[in-house]
XYZ file of N, CA and C in Angstrom:
465
model
N 0.596 -1.604 0.282
C 0.605 -0.044 0.305
C 0.737 1.156 -0.291
N 2.273 1.185 0.911
C 2.476 2.457 0.416
C 3.467 2.673 -0.319
N 3.923 1.646 -1.388
C 4.402 1.735 -2.771
C 3.692 2.203 -3.733
N 1.950 2.382 -3.647
C 1.341 2.843 -4.395
C 1.359 4.223 -3.848
N 0.739 4.237 -2.717
C 1.312 6.204 -2.527
C 2.547 6.701 -2.969
N 3.551 5.928 -2.877
C 4.633 6.843 -3.263
C 4.790 7.280 -5.030
N 4.161 5.670 -5.999
C 4.316 6.078 -6.804
C 3.576 7.098 -7.112
N 2.207 7.247 -6.343
C 0.945 8.186 -6.767
C 1.641 9.890 -5.938
N 1.924 9.668 -5.362
C 2.344 10.979 -4.952
C 3.949 11.640 -5.974
N 4.363 10.612 -6.134
C 5.641 10.974 -7.241
C 4.770 11.992 -8.890
N 3.416 10.862 -9.373
C 3.168 10.796 -10.763
C 2.768 12.582 -10.034
N 2.259 12.655 -9.240
C 1.502 14.226 -9.059
C 2.488 14.921 -9.215
N 3.857 15.050 -8.300
C 4.982 15.840 -8.354
C 5.163 15.555 -9.651
N 5.529 15.169 -10.694
C 5.889 15.071 -12.319
C 4.636 16.289 -12.582
N 3.038 15.733 -12.881
C 2.451 16.767 -13.134
C 2.490 18.001 -12.888
N 2.570 18.195 -11.997
C 2.587 19.762 -10.905
C 3.533 20.342 -11.352
N 4.496 19.665 -11.346
C 6.008 20.372 -12.003
C 5.952 20.803 -13.721
N 5.298 19.766 -14.208
C 5.543 19.882 -15.569
C 4.132 21.671 -15.724
N 3.276 21.281 -15.226
C 2.274 22.216 -15.223
C 2.567 23.619 -14.892
N 3.576 23.498 -14.164
C 4.144 25.017 -13.987
C 5.792 25.496 -14.590
N 5.883 24.495 -14.807
C 6.932 24.688 -16.700
C 6.503 25.081 -17.300
N 5.233 24.253 -17.946
C 4.758 24.910 -19.216
C 4.286 26.484 -18.954
N 3.521 27.137 -17.837
C 2.631 27.974 -18.027
C 4.038 29.277 -17.630
N 5.107 28.752 -17.355
C 6.227 29.493 -16.691
C 6.980 29.823 -18.479
N 6.647 29.233 -19.393
C 7.513 29.418 -20.633
C 6.490 30.365 -21.780
N 5.038 29.956 -21.277
C 3.845 30.764 -21.868
C 3.958 32.004 -21.334
N 4.115 31.977 -20.477
C 4.344 33.450 -19.386
C 5.595 34.479 -19.872
N 6.812 33.760 -20.763
C 7.832 34.229 -21.091
C 7.308 34.508 -22.186
N 7.504 33.957 -23.020
C 5.836 34.060 -24.304
C 5.355 35.060 -24.982
N 4.869 35.214 -23.898
C 3.458 36.540 -23.861
C 5.289 37.702 -23.708
N 5.716 37.536 -23.181
C 6.654 38.676 -22.008
C 7.597 39.222 -23.149
N 8.156 38.055 -24.244
C 8.488 38.483 -25.620
C 7.916 39.081 -26.350
N 6.566 38.761 -26.736
C 6.010 39.497 -28.208
C 5.302 41.043 -27.356
N 5.525 40.960 -25.951
C 4.710 41.943 -26.105
C 6.177 43.177 -25.857
N 7.400 42.758 -25.754
C 8.709 43.540 -25.720
C 8.954 43.716 -26.865
N 8.769 43.200 -28.391
C 9.195 43.230 -29.585
C 8.026 44.387 -29.868
N 6.858 44.312 -29.737
C 6.041 44.882 -30.413
C 5.999 46.601 -29.566
N 6.360 46.882 -28.274
C 7.419 47.777 -27.562
C 8.411 48.286 -28.440
N 8.876 47.506 -28.979
C 10.906 48.145 -29.091
C 10.320 48.358 -31.243
N 8.939 47.740 -31.573
C 8.686 47.643 -32.654
C 8.032 49.618 -33.064
N 7.009 50.091 -31.966
C 6.596 50.744 -31.868
C 7.466 51.939 -31.276
N 8.592 51.796 -30.497
C 9.786 52.926 -30.761
C 10.418 53.411 -31.805
N 10.862 51.908 -32.164
C 11.775 52.401 -33.541
C 10.921 52.450 -35.015
N 9.361 52.484 -34.670
C 8.754 53.641 -35.525
C 8.527 54.731 -35.339
N 9.087 55.705 -34.134
C 9.182 57.072 -33.814
C 9.911 57.909 -34.390
N 9.329 59.204 -34.376
C 10.716 59.927 -35.613
C 11.971 60.305 -34.941
N 11.855 60.250 -33.568
C 12.903 60.262 -33.033
C 13.930 59.475 -33.450
N 13.282 58.153 -32.923
C 14.381 57.120 -33.817
C 14.892 57.048 -35.121
N 13.906 57.611 -35.971
C 14.043 57.265 -37.262
C 15.350 58.288 -37.709
N 15.499 59.366 -36.644
C 16.449 60.283 -37.133
C 18.252 60.126 -36.284
N 17.596 59.646 -35.570
C 18.675 59.116 -35.059
C 19.165 58.015 -36.008
N 18.467 57.350 -36.749
C 19.035 56.291 -37.394
C 19.583 56.702 -38.633
N 19.025 57.648 -39.350
C 18.992 58.740 -40.394
C 20.696 59.123 -40.221
N 21.332 59.871 -39.344
C 21.940 60.110 -38.835
C 23.468 58.848 -39.124
N 23.007 57.847 -38.209
C 23.820 56.784 -37.882
C 24.004 56.337 -39.440
N 23.288 55.965 -40.360
C 23.270 55.505 -41.708
C 24.454 56.635 -42.509
N 23.798 57.670 -42.294
C 24.963 58.736 -42.952
C 26.442 58.862 -42.976
N 26.475 58.589 -41.366
C 28.068 58.609 -40.850
C 28.688 56.899 -41.305
N 27.562 56.136 -41.498
C 28.328 54.696 -41.522
C 28.689 54.907 -43.349
N 27.918 55.483 -44.032
C 27.922 55.360 -45.216
C 29.588 56.505 -45.226
N 29.688 57.785 -44.018
C 30.914 58.529 -44.937
C 32.170 57.276 -44.105
N 31.720 56.922 -43.676
C 33.108 55.563 -42.755
C 33.725 54.530 -43.780
N 32.106 53.960 -44.816
C 33.023 53.543 -45.240
C 33.744 53.672 -46.541
N 33.373 55.085 -46.748
C 33.655 55.426 -48.152
C 35.324 56.063 -47.605
N 35.679 56.472 -46.585
C 36.705 56.813 -46.088
C 37.685 55.682 -45.853
N 37.181 54.569 -44.758
C 37.704 52.948 -45.213
C 38.473 53.349 -46.551
N 37.653 53.051 -47.816
C 38.579 52.770 -49.327
C 40.075 53.684 -49.149
N 39.981 54.531 -48.935
C 41.232 55.489 -49.042
C 42.403 55.618 -47.794
N 41.998 55.919 -47.167
C 42.177 55.396 -45.153
C 42.292 54.481 -44.315
N 43.331 54.505 -43.298
C 43.627 53.785 -42.843
C 42.799 54.275 -41.821
N 42.812 53.262 -40.211
C 41.848 53.349 -38.989
C 42.085 54.204 -38.326
N 43.527 55.083 -38.483
C 44.078 55.983 -37.950
C 44.039 57.313 -38.033
N 43.502 57.585 -39.513
C 43.309 58.629 -40.102
C 41.991 59.311 -39.050
N 42.389 60.329 -39.017
C 41.697 61.512 -38.188
C 40.334 61.297 -37.648
N 39.632 61.230 -39.404
C 38.219 61.747 -39.800
C 37.487 60.458 -39.353
N 38.170 59.112 -40.147
C 37.882 57.850 -39.549
C 37.839 57.234 -37.751
N 38.640 58.429 -37.586
C 38.390 58.189 -35.638
C 37.558 58.894 -35.414
N 37.056 59.882 -36.146
C 36.195 61.051 -35.651
C 34.696 59.955 -35.698
N 34.370 59.885 -37.116
C 33.395 58.684 -36.972
C 33.292 57.830 -36.284
N 33.898 57.338 -36.115
C 33.754 56.549 -34.862
C 33.265 56.926 -33.890
N 34.015 57.365 -33.530
C 33.487 58.305 -31.618
C 32.181 58.094 -31.754
N 31.675 59.110 -33.007
C 30.531 59.866 -33.074
C 29.164 58.483 -33.266
N 29.670 57.042 -33.783
C 28.949 56.632 -34.227
C 28.840 55.543 -33.132
N 29.862 55.186 -31.869
C 29.690 54.832 -30.626
C 28.350 55.769 -29.407
N 28.491 56.918 -29.960
C 27.700 58.107 -29.287
C 26.205 57.687 -29.973
N 26.005 57.570 -31.137
C 24.601 57.236 -31.810
C 23.854 55.887 -31.011
N 25.125 55.007 -31.614
C 24.235 53.381 -30.149
C 23.674 53.867 -29.032
N 24.942 54.791 -29.007
C 24.213 54.611 -27.032
C 22.795 55.494 -26.677
N 23.347 56.273 -27.487
C 21.548 57.268 -28.183
C 20.938 56.256 -28.406
N 20.548 55.658 -28.934
C 19.963 54.695 -29.847
C 19.134 53.686 -28.914
N 19.801 52.997 -28.424
C 19.961 51.931 -26.943
C 18.991 52.855 -26.078
N 19.190 53.928 -25.637
C 18.569 54.949 -24.602
C 17.012 55.307 -25.073
N 17.043 55.243 -26.720
C 15.283 55.773 -26.973
C 14.983 54.142 -26.864
N 15.856 53.254 -27.403
C 15.002 52.132 -26.864
C 14.483 51.405 -25.697
N 15.109 52.007 -24.552
C 14.382 51.914 -23.059
C 13.608 52.767 -22.846
N 13.472 53.576 -23.350
C 11.908 54.278 -22.988
C 10.683 53.528 -23.031
N 9.615 53.682 -21.723
C 8.811 52.904 -21.631
C 7.925 53.182 -23.143
N 6.837 52.013 -23.859
C 6.474 52.008 -24.925
C 5.382 53.011 -24.271
N 4.121 53.131 -23.654
C 3.517 54.177 -23.204
C 3.692 55.879 -23.316
N 5.076 55.923 -22.686
C 6.080 57.365 -23.459
C 6.157 57.407 -24.965
N 5.968 56.697 -25.877
C 6.754 56.939 -26.858
C 5.864 57.889 -27.318
N 5.054 58.725 -27.246
C 4.887 59.667 -27.629
C 5.523 60.865 -27.630
N 6.327 60.938 -26.914
C 7.661 61.498 -26.360
C 8.719 61.504 -27.384
N 8.937 60.910 -28.293
C 9.723 60.761 -29.613
C 9.583 60.962 -30.242
N 9.832 62.857 -30.182
C 9.282 63.175 -31.623
C 9.973 63.681 -32.313
N 10.151 64.208 -33.474
C 11.138 64.496 -34.125
C 11.714 65.520 -33.823
N 11.295 66.461 -32.992
C 11.781 67.690 -32.499
C 13.229 66.588 -31.470
N 13.071 65.687 -30.703
C 13.574 65.490 -29.959
C 14.328 64.638 -30.664
N 14.167 64.487 -31.732
C 15.287 63.583 -32.727
C 16.490 64.221 -32.903
N 16.213 65.927 -33.373
C 17.045 66.358 -34.101
C 17.876 66.879 -33.061
N 17.197 67.350 -31.222
C 18.197 67.535 -30.143
C 18.846 66.608 -30.312
N 18.690 65.336 -30.463
C 19.678 64.242 -30.020
C 21.009 64.692 -30.949
N 20.701 64.215 -32.631
C 21.569 64.193 -33.394
C 22.597 65.597 -33.011
N 22.135 66.631 -32.158
C 22.783 68.167 -32.249
C 24.029 68.326 -31.147
N 23.042 67.159 -30.311
C 23.765 66.908 -29.177
C 25.112 65.842 -29.389
N 24.907 64.721 -29.990
C 26.005 64.536 -30.728
C 27.373 65.133 -31.781
N 26.601 65.870 -32.100
C 27.300 66.640 -33.130
C 28.248 67.543 -32.578
N 27.645 67.914 -30.797
C 28.512 68.909 -30.385
C 29.097 67.590 -29.347
N 29.200 66.580 -29.031
C 29.532 65.859 -28.369
C 31.286 65.749 -28.956
N 30.878 65.112 -30.340
C 32.516 65.039 -31.430
C 32.826 65.831 -31.550
N 32.202 67.116 -31.279
C 33.205 68.640 -31.650
C 34.180 68.605 -30.543
N 33.548 68.457 -29.294
C 34.072 68.698 -27.808
C 35.214 67.473 -27.965
N 34.732 66.475 -28.385
C 36.248 65.508 -28.683
C 37.304 66.077 -29.156
N 36.804 66.621 -30.219
C 37.607 66.601 -31.337
C 38.845 68.018 -30.298
N 38.481 68.961 -29.658
C 39.209 70.280 -29.146
C 40.050 69.198 -28.149
N 39.433 68.242 -27.206
C 39.983 68.017 -26.322
C 41.144 67.027 -26.121
N 41.388 66.831 -28.110
C 42.234 66.395 -28.216
C 43.867 67.061 -28.691
N 43.212 68.069 -28.765
C 43.942 68.917 -28.898
C 44.470 69.943 -27.743
N 43.542 70.268 -26.959
C 43.468 71.184 -26.097
C 42.993 70.369 -24.520
N 43.136 71.526 -23.363
C 43.172 70.763 -22.235
C 42.047 71.235 -21.742
N 41.111 70.586 -20.394
C 39.790 71.066 -20.059
C 39.705 72.430 -19.546
N 40.769 73.564 -19.885
C 40.749 74.586 -19.337
C 40.725 75.364 -19.899
N 40.811 74.958 -21.424
C 40.724 76.134 -22.697
C 39.674 76.302 -22.823
N 39.215 77.787 -23.396
C 38.226 78.848 -23.216
C 36.995 77.802 -24.354
N 37.814 77.373 -25.378
C 37.037 76.754 -26.708
C 36.777 75.209 -26.025
N 37.596 74.661 -25.434
C 36.741 73.655 -24.244
C 35.881 73.670 -23.904
N 35.618 74.856 -22.592
C 34.489 75.189 -21.948
C 33.495 75.677 -23.256
N 33.688 76.200 -23.850
C 32.716 76.774 -24.184
C 32.227 75.006 -24.748
N 32.242 74.685 -25.725
C 32.151 73.385 -26.436
C 31.107 72.874 -25.346
N 32.073 72.450 -24.024
C 31.226 71.501 -22.981
C 29.965 72.272 -22.259
N 30.038 73.206 -22.303
C 28.557 74.240 -21.877
C 27.390 74.028 -23.312
N 27.757 73.997 -24.659
C 26.549 73.293 -25.683
C 26.446 72.177 -25.480
N 27.011 71.125 -25.242
C 26.580 69.644 -24.885
C 25.648 69.970 -23.372
N 25.779 70.699 -22.592
C 24.984 70.554 -21.160
C 23.736 71.167 -21.919
N 23.746 72.414 -22.428
C 22.661 72.653 -22.722
C 21.639 71.508 -23.156
N 22.572 71.236 -24.627
C 21.718 70.242 -25.494
C 21.445 68.735 -24.795
N 22.150 68.217 -23.815
C 21.532 67.582 -22.810
C 20.735 67.727 -22.071
N 20.199 69.355 -21.206
C 19.618 69.229 -19.913
C 18.179 69.562 -21.342
N 18.602 69.798 -22.654
C 16.765 69.829 -23.380
C 16.480 68.445 -23.338
N 17.369 67.495 -24.150
C 17.179 66.073 -24.012
C 16.207 65.449 -22.225
N 16.826 65.391 -21.525
C 16.485 65.200 -20.348
C 14.603 65.892 -20.215
N 14.854 67.518 -20.195
C 13.506 67.475 -20.301
C 12.290 67.108 -20.904
N 12.723 67.207 -21.896
C 11.534 66.197 -22.853
C 11.221 65.180 -22.719
N 11.956 64.417 -22.002
C 12.193 63.124 -21.685
C 11.306 62.496 -20.199
N 11.531 64.134 -19.515
C 10.998 63.509 -17.911
C 9.879 63.907 -18.069
């Protein structure tokens, strides 16, 4: 009699664990589907499109430069730096909650692109001068103004 109870308990435990496992898989599929839909909503936003446009333009320029110049050419380094910033900003845009996707306007995209251009200018100046140089200070302030504007839109 106790052997029969043992097998029934084992079978019940097996069925319960299988049910829980299948529920977890179904829940994960639902979460993945909704996160893919949210990512698509954000990727179709004007802000994301504007940043993607700039990234595509710069990648095209990089390919053109790499035909004639090495990785050490200053313009190649500059474009690679800017592409890194663009990728970082695109990831930030993708991290925005889909419920707030209305904030991802064309104006925001233009602000982000301009901020990245100014950050690249600042990077170039820092390669030539130290942080106390007036040109570096001016460029740094411009970047801060655009960062503040981007944060204001997203908050």
